[in-house]
Amino acid sequence: MTGTEYGLYIQGRWTTPASAARFSTFNPATGEEIGSFVAATPAHARGAIDAAQAAFPSWRDTPAPVRGSLLLRTAALLRERKEALGRLVTREMGKILPEARGDLQESIDFLEYMAGEGRRLAGETVPSELPSKFCLTVRQPKGVVAVITPWNFPTSIPNWKIAAALVCGNTVVFKPASTVAACAAEVVRAYADAGLPPGVLNLITGSGGTVGGALLDDPRIRGISFTGGVETGREIYVRAARGIKTVHLELGGKNPMIVMEDARLDLALEGLLFGAFGTAGQRCTATSRLILHEAIYDTFLERLLERVQRLRIGDPLDPATDMGPVGGPDQERRILDYIAIGEKEGALLRAGGKKLTAPPFDRGHFIEPTVFEARPEHRIATEEIFGPVLAVLRARDYEEAVRIANGVDYGLSSSIYTSSIERAFRAVHDLEAGITYVNAPTIGAEVQLPFGGVKNTGNGGREAGSVAIDEFTEIKSVFIDYSNRLQKAQIDPPAG
Ligand code: UN1
């Protein structure tokens, strides 16, 4: 079976430029072709920017509540298409069907949440130091923004960015990860079918290396929102700095779960299995380090290993499957390399570690859920692997557990299982991360709260939540003097 053919989406039209090179996406479970896409050139990227630039003035001047209604209509269409698109997410990216439906649900949730922002986009009113003078702030869109997204949440991460950008009045050039381009195209189709005016959202597919420069160097692009790996994030940040563009980065994680000796171990174990092996460990928020208090270390590890052996790996469309394939050949290589590194550096492999090669796995990219007993300095315990590989670490007490948790360059999500309220609150204070869970795993953030992290995870911004609009607006301060005379701030005010 050959895949569906897609074009670029520019100026409200699906276009397939003559003589364009093409690339395909493939089901990581079966190797089946999912879609075929235009490998855009820098000239195509500039065409998309032209369209976004031309559409900007009238989109900016469209009342924000009207922009919000468009998001609501998009959400309604995604809800109608949830099952079909959920299956597409599973087929193109490999996550199991319930998680793929969750990907769509997170898109819908965020679109609905952001639609309401169309009736808020709040500024401030503050007093003036002078009489008969009124001071306020208003939010204005930046202009054309570039949205560059990863493959692991092929609908929701694009929607986090696109919906927030659009409700604020920006126009968008969207460049998704190439391995999930069909999901991206279907996201764009939902906006188009909802009635988004031409040019407001444009899709270019193709390699970041080819079109990335055109986006990063073009002076008309005012903001860039990127989720992906730390190395690419660094390159984008540096290159965009020349054009003084604002850059929002959402990069990696090495998220710890601490299990204290007073935790409910059954609860912690369920949480761990979901956090570490859900989405085959391919979430920025995945639990990749398990820090066990020494008093429960042996018992917990034994129970964990027993459960890991029983995880069912297989066809991600099959409801009986717990864990599907990893994202594709590149991801497979990276994970297997890290497993080899773990063994070489002396970590103890306790479960998994192998690629599955016997039929029906031979056509796909399946890696066993893998557990290492490691030490905090091991690379597998400090670097992001982005796969079903868990490093288990031992801590003498709470203080050491927190020290280990904080001893990496990332700080996205974190979790502690304890029944002590005092320790729970201390952990909220002590863990260096943008997100902390108590008695829940490191994954599963909800859209009405900010999402982002500290250290190398990001550069300070947050997605989702009410602060999502900060990334996509400029704030203008307005002073309205109705005194009918010249009043000099800092010079005239009554003595104070
Ligand atoms: C990501 O992996 O980049 O919190 C996003 C979660 C999801 C989002 C993850 N709601 O696990």
mmCIF file with all atom_site columns, C-alpha atoms and ligand atoms in Angstrom, residues 106 152-153 157 160 227 282-285 386 437 442-446 451, ligand 1:
data_model
loop_
_atom_site.group_PDB
_atom_site.id
_atom_site.type_symbol
_atom_site.label_atom_id
_atom_site.label_alt_id
_atom_site.label_comp_id
_atom_site.label_asym_id
_atom_site.label_entity_id
_atom_site.label_seq_id
_atom_site.pdbx_PDB_ins_code
_atom_site.Cartn_x
_atom_site.Cartn_y
_atom_site.Cartn_z
_atom_site.occupancy
_atom_site.B_iso_or_equiv
_atom_site.pdbx_formal_charge
_atom_site.auth_seq_id
_atom_site.auth_comp_id
_atom_site.auth_asym_id
_atom_site.auth_atom_id
_atom_site.pdbx_PDB_model_num
ATOM   1  C CA . GLU A 1 106 ? -4.723 17.341 24.569 1.00 0.00 ? 106 GLU A CA 1
ATOM   2  C CA . ASN A 1 152 ? 6.558  12.533 19.799 1.00 0.00 ? 152 ASN A CA 1
ATOM   3  C CA . PHE A 1 153 ? 3.330  14.535 20.238 1.00 0.00 ? 153 PHE A CA 1
ATOM   4  C CA . ILE A 1 157 ? 2.644  20.123 20.551 1.00 0.00 ? 157 ILE A CA 1
ATOM   5  C CA . TRP A 1 160 ? -0.023 24.237 21.791 1.00 0.00 ? 160 TRP A CA 1
ATOM   6  C CA . THR A 1 227 ? 10.366 21.902 20.846 1.00 0.00 ? 227 THR A CA 1
ATOM   7  C CA . GLN A 1 282 ? 9.488  9.020  24.292 1.00 0.00 ? 282 GLN A CA 1
ATOM   8  C CA . ARG A 1 283 ? 8.105  11.991 26.147 1.00 0.00 ? 283 ARG A CA 1
ATOM   9  C CA . CYS A 1 284 ? 10.143 14.979 27.248 1.00 0.00 ? 284 CYS A CA 1
ATOM   10 C CA . THR A 1 285 ? 8.487  14.288 30.580 1.00 0.00 ? 285 THR A CA 1
ATOM   11 C CA . PHE A 1 386 ? 14.219 9.340  24.745 1.00 0.00 ? 386 PHE A CA 1
ATOM   12 C CA . TYR A 1 437 ? 4.276  15.727 40.907 1.00 0.00 ? 437 TYR A CA 1
ATOM   13 C CA . THR A 1 442 ? 6.394  12.633 35.806 1.00 0.00 ? 442 THR A CA 1
ATOM   14 C CA . ILE A 1 443 ? 4.099  12.548 32.755 1.00 0.00 ? 443 ILE A CA 1
ATOM   15 C CA . GLY A 1 444 ? 0.565  13.768 32.224 1.00 0.00 ? 444 GLY A CA 1
ATOM   16 C CA . ALA A 1 445 ? 0.641  17.560 32.430 1.00 0.00 ? 445 ALA A CA 1
ATOM   17 C CA . GLU A 1 446 ? -2.728 19.292 31.914 1.00 0.00 ? 446 GLU A CA 1
ATOM   18 C CA . PHE A 1 451 ? 4.556  23.611 30.837 1.00 0.00 ? 451 PHE A CA 1
HETATM 19 C C1 . UN1 B 2 .   ? 6.396  16.251 25.654 1.00 0.00 ? 1   UN1 B C1 1
HETATM 20 O O1 . UN1 B 2 .   ? 6.796  15.115 25.864 1.00 0.00 ? 1   UN1 B O1 1
HETATM 21 O O2 . UN1 B 2 .   ? 7.099  17.051 25.026 1.00 0.00 ? 1   UN1 B O2 1
HETATM 22 O O3 . UN1 B 2 .   ? 2.962  15.898 30.326 1.00 0.00 ? 1   UN1 B O3 1
HETATM 23 C C2 . UN1 B 2 .   ? 5.047  16.749 26.029 1.00 0.00 ? 1   UN1 B C2 1
HETATM 24 C C3 . UN1 B 2 .   ? 2.912  15.084 29.404 1.00 0.00 ? 1   UN1 B C3 1
HETATM 25 C C4 . UN1 B 2 .   ? 2.161  15.461 28.165 1.00 0.00 ? 1   UN1 B C4 1
HETATM 26 C C5 . UN1 B 2 .   ? 2.957  16.390 27.308 1.00 0.00 ? 1   UN1 B C5 1
HETATM 27 C C6 . UN1 B 2 .   ? 4.364  15.906 27.046 1.00 0.00 ? 1   UN1 B C6 1
HETATM 28 N N1 . UN1 B 2 .   ? 0.928  16.088 28.537 1.00 0.00 ? 1   UN1 B N1 1
HETATM 29 O O4 . UN1 B 2 .   ? 3.458  14.002 29.476 1.00 0.00 ? 1   UN1 B O4 1
#
